[in-house]
Tab-separated table of C-alpha atoms in Angstrom:
chain	number	residue	atom	x	y	z
A	19	MET	CA	130.018	43.533	20.007
A	20	GLN	CA	133.250	41.688	20.493
A	21	GLN	CA	136.469	42.921	20.681
A	22	GLN	CA	140.170	41.329	19.655
A	23	GLY	CA	143.403	41.486	21.653
A	24	ALA	CA	146.439	42.724	20.125
A	25	ALA	CA	149.646	41.225	20.168
A	26	ALA	CA	151.308	44.387	22.335
A	27	LEU	CA	149.054	43.083	24.957
A	28	PRO	CA	149.705	41.901	28.232
A	29	PRO	CA	148.954	37.907	28.672
A	30	ALA	CA	145.197	37.039	28.322
A	31	THR	CA	143.279	37.265	32.130
A	32	ARG	CA	141.298	34.621	32.651
A	33	LEU	CA	139.482	33.522	35.844
A	34	GLY	CA	140.546	30.422	36.201
A	35	SER	CA	144.281	31.551	36.736
A	36	ARG	CA	143.850	33.845	39.324
A	37	PRO	CA	147.017	36.272	37.633
A	38	SER	CA	148.191	39.026	39.883
A	39	LEU	CA	146.018	42.469	39.450
A	40	THR	CA	147.178	46.249	39.721
A	41	ARG	CA	145.345	47.315	42.981
A	42	LYS	CA	144.724	50.882	44.064
A	43	THR	CA	142.888	51.511	47.079
A	44	SER	CA	141.780	54.687	48.625
A	45	ARG	CA	141.050	54.526	51.832
A	46	LEU	CA	139.432	51.854	53.664
A	47	CYS	CA	136.828	49.884	52.779
A	48	THR	CA	135.303	45.980	54.179
A	49	THR	CA	135.620	43.895	50.857
A	50	SER	CA	138.197	41.196	49.619
A	51	ALA	CA	140.194	41.037	46.445
A	52	LEU	CA	138.441	39.971	43.511
A	53	PRO	CA	138.892	38.011	40.358
A	54	PRO	CA	139.764	39.412	37.168
A	55	LEU	CA	136.808	40.513	34.678
A	56	CYS	CA	136.979	39.092	31.250
A	57	ARG	CA	135.269	41.071	28.458
A	58	CYS	CA	133.473	44.571	28.268
A	59	GLY	CA	129.706	44.723	26.476
A	60	ARG	CA	126.942	46.052	28.138
A	61	ARG	CA	126.378	49.983	25.935
A	62	HIS	CA	128.397	49.008	22.877
A	63	LEU	CA	127.034	46.048	21.482
A	64	ILE	CA	124.842	48.131	18.936
A	65	GLY	CA	125.069	51.355	18.516
A	66	SER	CA	122.581	54.346	18.053
A	67	THR	CA	120.690	55.227	15.152
A	68	SER	CA	120.444	59.314	16.307
A	69	ALA	CA	123.130	61.688	16.780
A	70	THR	CA	121.107	62.889	19.703
A	71	ALA	CA	123.435	59.743	22.057
A	72	VAL	CA	125.830	62.722	21.959
A	73	ILE	CA	124.660	65.326	24.398
A	74	PRO	CA	126.858	68.768	24.662
A	75	LEU	CA	127.657	68.864	28.738
A	76	LEU	CA	126.633	73.007	28.016
A	77	ALA	CA	123.164	72.114	27.908
A	78	LEU	CA	123.097	69.971	31.263
A	79	PRO	CA	122.566	72.425	34.940
A	80	SER	CA	125.086	73.456	36.625
A	81	PRO	CA	125.467	71.745	40.362
A	82	ALA	CA	124.283	74.986	42.002
A	83	ALA	CA	121.081	74.608	39.891
A	84	SER	CA	118.072	73.455	41.293
A	85	PRO	CA	116.935	69.923	40.897
A	86	VAL	CA	116.211	68.808	37.957
A	87	ASP	CA	112.614	66.647	37.637
A	88	PRO	CA	113.789	62.887	36.367
A	89	GLU	CA	111.474	62.916	33.174
A	90	VAL	CA	113.148	66.403	32.472
A	91	MET	CA	116.589	65.610	33.073
A	92	LEU	CA	115.975	62.247	30.689
A	93	GLU	CA	114.522	63.951	27.653
A	94	LEU	CA	117.551	66.234	27.701
A	95	VAL	CA	120.051	63.441	27.832
A	96	HIS	CA	118.263	60.803	26.599
A	97	PRO	CA	115.206	61.215	24.396
A	98	ALA	CA	113.688	57.957	23.063
A	99	ARG	CA	114.671	56.240	19.788
A	100	PRO	CA	112.631	55.082	17.216
A	101	GLU	CA	110.557	52.164	18.469
A	102	TRP	CA	111.979	49.689	16.248
A	103	TYR	CA	115.229	50.586	17.383
A	104	GLU	CA	114.790	50.757	21.342
A	105	LYS	CA	113.280	47.030	20.898
A	106	PHE	CA	116.014	45.581	18.491
A	107	TYR	CA	118.554	47.575	20.920
A	108	ALA	CA	116.650	45.272	24.336
A	109	THR	CA	116.389	41.986	22.182
A	110	ALA	CA	119.962	41.777	20.903
A	111	MET	CA	121.388	43.030	24.502
A	112	ASP	CA	119.243	40.128	26.178
A	113	LYS	CA	120.339	37.521	23.492
A	114	PHE	CA	123.660	38.288	22.471
A	115	MET	CA	125.191	38.984	26.267
A	116	LYS	CA	125.028	35.767	27.325
A	117	PRO	CA	128.543	34.738	26.048
A	118	TYR	CA	130.202	37.344	28.338
A	119	GLU	CA	127.905	36.842	31.353
A	120	ALA	CA	128.695	33.831	31.538
A	121	GLU	CA	132.428	34.699	31.677
A	122	ILE	CA	132.307	37.041	34.006
A	123	ALA	CA	129.773	35.255	36.556
A	124	GLU	CA	132.779	34.106	38.680
A	125	TYR	CA	133.947	38.165	39.072
A	126	LYS	CA	130.367	39.225	40.010
A	127	SER	CA	129.371	36.158	42.494
A	128	LYS	CA	132.492	37.423	44.456
A	129	LEU	CA	131.942	41.538	43.595
A	130	PHE	CA	127.749	41.043	44.850
A	131	SER	CA	128.825	38.695	47.658
A	132	GLN	CA	129.900	41.799	49.422
A	133	LEU	CA	126.634	43.302	49.292
A	134	MET	CA	124.309	41.905	52.086
A	135	THR	CA	120.903	42.679	50.623
A	136	ALA	CA	118.192	41.414	52.872
A	137	GLY	CA	115.627	43.615	53.899
A	138	LYS	CA	117.484	46.374	51.842
A	139	ASN	CA	116.206	49.349	49.228
A	140	ILE	CA	118.826	49.005	46.121
A	141	LEU	CA	118.406	50.783	42.647
A	142	GLU	CA	120.398	49.415	40.148
A	143	LEU	CA	121.625	52.154	37.408
A	144	GLY	CA	121.729	50.788	33.911
A	145	VAL	CA	119.422	47.800	34.681
A	146	GLY	CA	119.457	46.790	31.117
A	147	THR	CA	118.074	43.324	30.470
A	148	GLY	CA	118.720	42.416	34.129
A	149	PRO	CA	121.590	40.532	34.123
A	150	ASN	CA	123.303	40.981	37.718
A	151	LEU	CA	119.627	40.606	39.340
A	152	LYS	CA	120.464	37.203	39.784
A	153	TYR	CA	123.558	38.050	42.141
A	154	TYR	CA	121.733	40.257	44.711
A	155	ALA	CA	117.837	39.498	43.907
A	156	ASN	CA	117.548	36.373	46.306
A	157	ALA	CA	117.324	37.809	49.868
A	158	ASP	CA	114.508	38.364	52.118
A	159	GLY	CA	112.829	41.736	51.746
A	160	VAL	CA	115.166	43.250	49.200
A	161	ASN	CA	113.138	45.806	46.691
A	162	ILE	CA	114.715	46.899	43.642
A	163	VAL	CA	114.171	50.060	41.352
A	164	GLY	CA	115.543	49.379	37.854
A	165	VAL	CA	116.277	52.334	36.016
A	166	ASP	CA	117.365	52.358	32.297
A	167	PRO	CA	116.638	54.767	29.912
A	168	ASN	CA	114.806	52.276	27.018
A	169	LYS	CA	111.281	51.104	28.373
A	170	HIS	CA	111.858	47.654	26.568
A	171	MET	CA	114.326	46.585	28.476
A	172	GLU	CA	111.648	46.616	31.137
A	173	GLU	CA	109.738	42.966	30.180
A	174	TYR	CA	113.283	41.545	29.975
A	175	ALA	CA	114.852	42.847	33.281
A	176	ARG	CA	111.151	41.837	35.116
A	177	ALA	CA	111.595	38.174	33.926
A	178	ALA	CA	115.468	38.287	35.058
A	179	ALA	CA	113.714	39.498	38.950
A	180	VAL	CA	111.801	36.896	38.265
A	181	SER	CA	113.749	33.980	37.957
A	182	ALA	CA	116.105	35.411	40.642
A	183	GLY	CA	113.450	34.464	42.731
A	184	LEU	CA	112.219	38.089	43.551
A	185	PRO	CA	108.021	39.144	44.330
A	186	ARG	CA	106.884	41.042	41.442
A	187	SER	CA	105.647	43.426	43.567
A	188	ASN	CA	109.574	44.254	44.813
A	189	PHE	CA	110.981	45.170	41.533
A	190	THR	CA	109.873	48.432	40.229
A	191	PHE	CA	111.535	49.489	36.725
A	192	ARG	CA	111.471	53.292	35.644
A	193	ARG	CA	112.955	55.174	32.687
A	194	GLY	CA	115.066	57.430	33.691
A	195	VAL	CA	119.077	58.369	33.349
A	196	GLY	CA	122.194	58.983	36.122
A	197	GLU	CA	122.377	62.609	36.427
A	198	ALA	CA	118.353	62.659	38.043
A	199	LEU	CA	117.961	58.965	39.352
A	200	PRO	CA	114.043	58.631	40.089
A	201	ALA	CA	114.107	58.020	43.700
A	202	GLU	CA	113.978	60.198	46.797
A	203	ASP	CA	117.764	61.756	48.938
A	204	ASN	CA	119.232	59.125	51.204
A	205	SER	CA	116.385	56.406	50.419
A	206	MET	CA	118.874	53.425	48.759
A	207	ASP	CA	121.374	51.256	50.962
A	208	ALA	CA	122.992	50.680	47.477
A	209	VAL	CA	123.361	51.513	44.171
A	210	VAL	CA	124.380	48.975	41.564
A	211	GLY	CA	126.058	50.538	38.325
A	212	THR	CA	127.924	47.968	35.875
A	213	LEU	CA	128.937	49.428	32.395
A	214	VAL	CA	127.137	52.602	32.469
A	215	LEU	CA	129.272	55.531	33.388
A	216	CYS	CA	130.842	55.172	29.881
A	217	SER	CA	127.495	56.680	28.378
A	218	VAL	CA	126.086	59.215	30.540
A	219	SER	CA	126.530	62.448	29.379
A	220	ASP	CA	128.163	63.561	32.890
A	221	VAL	CA	129.931	61.052	35.211
A	222	GLU	CA	130.326	64.001	37.871
A	223	MET	CA	126.553	64.431	38.218
A	224	ALA	CA	125.664	60.907	38.014
A	225	LEU	CA	128.074	60.181	40.936
A	226	ARG	CA	126.162	63.202	42.858
A	227	GLU	CA	123.067	61.825	42.197
A	228	ILE	CA	124.169	58.344	43.013
A	229	LYS	CA	125.483	59.653	46.839
A	230	ARG	CA	122.382	61.765	47.141
A	231	VAL	CA	120.041	58.318	46.287
A	232	LEU	CA	122.179	56.536	49.165
A	233	LYS	CA	121.727	56.685	52.983
A	234	PRO	CA	124.512	57.251	55.200
A	235	GLY	CA	127.073	54.454	55.317
A	236	GLY	CA	124.714	53.254	51.428
A	237	LEU	CA	126.998	50.852	49.068
A	238	TYR	CA	128.139	51.592	45.326
A	239	ILE	CA	129.218	48.676	43.462
A	240	PHE	CA	130.233	49.267	40.370
A	241	ILE	CA	132.396	48.248	37.076
A	242	GLU	CA	133.455	50.388	34.344
A	243	HIS	CA	135.782	50.382	31.098
A	244	VAL	CA	138.580	53.493	31.576
A	245	ALA	CA	140.956	55.503	29.521
A	246	ALA	CA	144.603	53.793	28.528
A	247	PRO	CA	147.294	55.412	30.229
A	248	ASP	CA	148.394	58.469	28.870
A	249	GLY	CA	151.250	58.225	26.018
A	250	SER	CA	150.148	54.735	25.437
A	251	PHE	CA	149.520	53.486	21.908
A	252	LEU	CA	145.884	51.988	22.705
A	253	ARG	CA	145.106	55.417	24.717
A	254	PHE	CA	146.019	57.166	21.196
A	255	VAL	CA	143.492	54.187	19.218
A	256	GLN	CA	141.009	55.322	21.990
A	257	GLY	CA	141.510	58.839	21.093
A	258	ALA	CA	141.080	58.545	17.383
A	259	LEU	CA	138.108	56.621	17.746
A	260	ASN	CA	136.383	58.198	20.662
A	261	PRO	CA	134.402	60.625	18.229
A	262	LEU	CA	132.639	57.054	16.154
A	263	GLN	CA	132.451	55.261	19.481
A	264	GLN	CA	129.833	58.213	20.951
A	265	PHE	CA	128.060	58.105	17.652
A	266	VAL	CA	127.793	54.584	17.120
A	267	SER	CA	127.382	52.860	20.869
A	268	ASP	CA	125.015	54.805	22.263
A	269	GLY	CA	127.137	57.720	24.013
A	270	CYS	CA	129.816	55.401	25.330
A	271	HIS	CA	133.470	57.293	25.751
A	272	LEU	CA	136.647	55.358	24.872
A	273	THR	CA	139.089	57.796	26.912
A	274	ARG	CA	137.087	58.878	30.279
A	275	GLU	CA	139.171	58.386	33.425
A	276	THR	CA	136.076	57.286	35.688
A	277	GLY	CA	138.427	55.713	37.789
A	278	GLU	CA	139.540	58.959	38.429
A	279	ILE	CA	136.613	60.474	38.971
A	280	ILE	CA	135.180	58.251	41.572
A	281	ARG	CA	138.242	58.904	43.268
A	282	GLU	CA	137.378	62.296	43.782
A	283	ALA	CA	133.498	61.835	44.000
A	284	GLY	CA	133.867	62.416	47.767
A	285	PHE	CA	133.007	59.000	49.224
A	286	SER	CA	133.785	57.994	52.338
A	287	SER	CA	135.374	55.181	51.692
A	288	LEU	CA	136.740	53.293	48.634
A	289	ASP	CA	138.265	50.071	47.423
A	290	LEU	CA	139.080	50.796	43.734
A	291	SER	CA	141.313	48.094	41.653
A	292	THR	CA	142.296	48.109	38.254
A	293	THR	CA	142.765	45.408	35.542
A	294	ARG	CA	143.237	44.865	31.658
A	295	LEU	CA	141.289	42.585	29.243
A	296	SER	CA	142.611	40.468	26.890
A	297	THR	CA	139.331	40.159	24.241
A	298	ALA	CA	138.295	43.551	24.583
A	299	PHE	CA	141.038	45.797	22.902
A	300	ILE	CA	140.274	49.461	23.041
A	301	VAL	CA	137.898	48.898	26.419
A	302	SER	CA	140.485	46.377	27.894
A	303	PRO	CA	141.563	48.832	31.240
A	304	HIS	CA	138.801	48.684	33.948
A	305	VAL	CA	137.996	49.556	37.234
A	306	TYR	CA	135.552	47.785	39.944
A	307	GLY	CA	134.977	47.875	43.198
A	308	VAL	CA	133.076	49.263	46.179
A	309	ALA	CA	132.484	52.946	47.473
A	310	CYS	CA	130.961	53.948	50.578
A	311	LYS	CA	128.472	56.667	51.325
């Protein structure tokens, strides 16, 4: 779904024009300045037909609870939708996200260039149809676990992995959610997540899981849309549309302070930047960057 920018927003942010960004950095991480992002879309293209997309947080285990089996958590926070819907959703994501991916190609290229992947184990949360794989899956010996609750994403993600030059045996697809990642403690050199924390049921729990599976010194690479500043007209609009957005867009939240939650997640270092998009009015504020465990 494409969002139209409002006249009250700042001038359009274009990749080629290298406009200045509002940059916020917490501690030091060895990353470079990145060009701005241009359009959101991953989980907002089509909506869920099931009210179960919105899961009460009270149903989730407390942080002190014993680890939950990934399959149990998957059924708790994202039970399977009707077969026809999940297949249609995967097909639509593959077809309609191509213009978006073309627009942000330069941005992602620079972001993923921070990631040295040769011989590494990488988990991508919300792998979807695999649009990020071409940026990091072609290094020798890289092993990738793609996690997504929709089983019909596997066909597209595997095709994307092969197209990127990754041997079939080096890609594993697993149904799962961020609240209980299907991976062992300290097993991953990097975790990738783009436009996915908006739709998890518990952001803090998902970030704890990311830290759990990362090896010491491992990297978390992210792109997320976030809430507009308090008191702004856009924040008012986001608040008004948030319940509808959650229902029709696979549990997506418009008013999450995801950047601040990442700041407070306890990573050893964090390079976090902010930008606003001119082509996606409701979800125009974004954060992106690299965190180190």
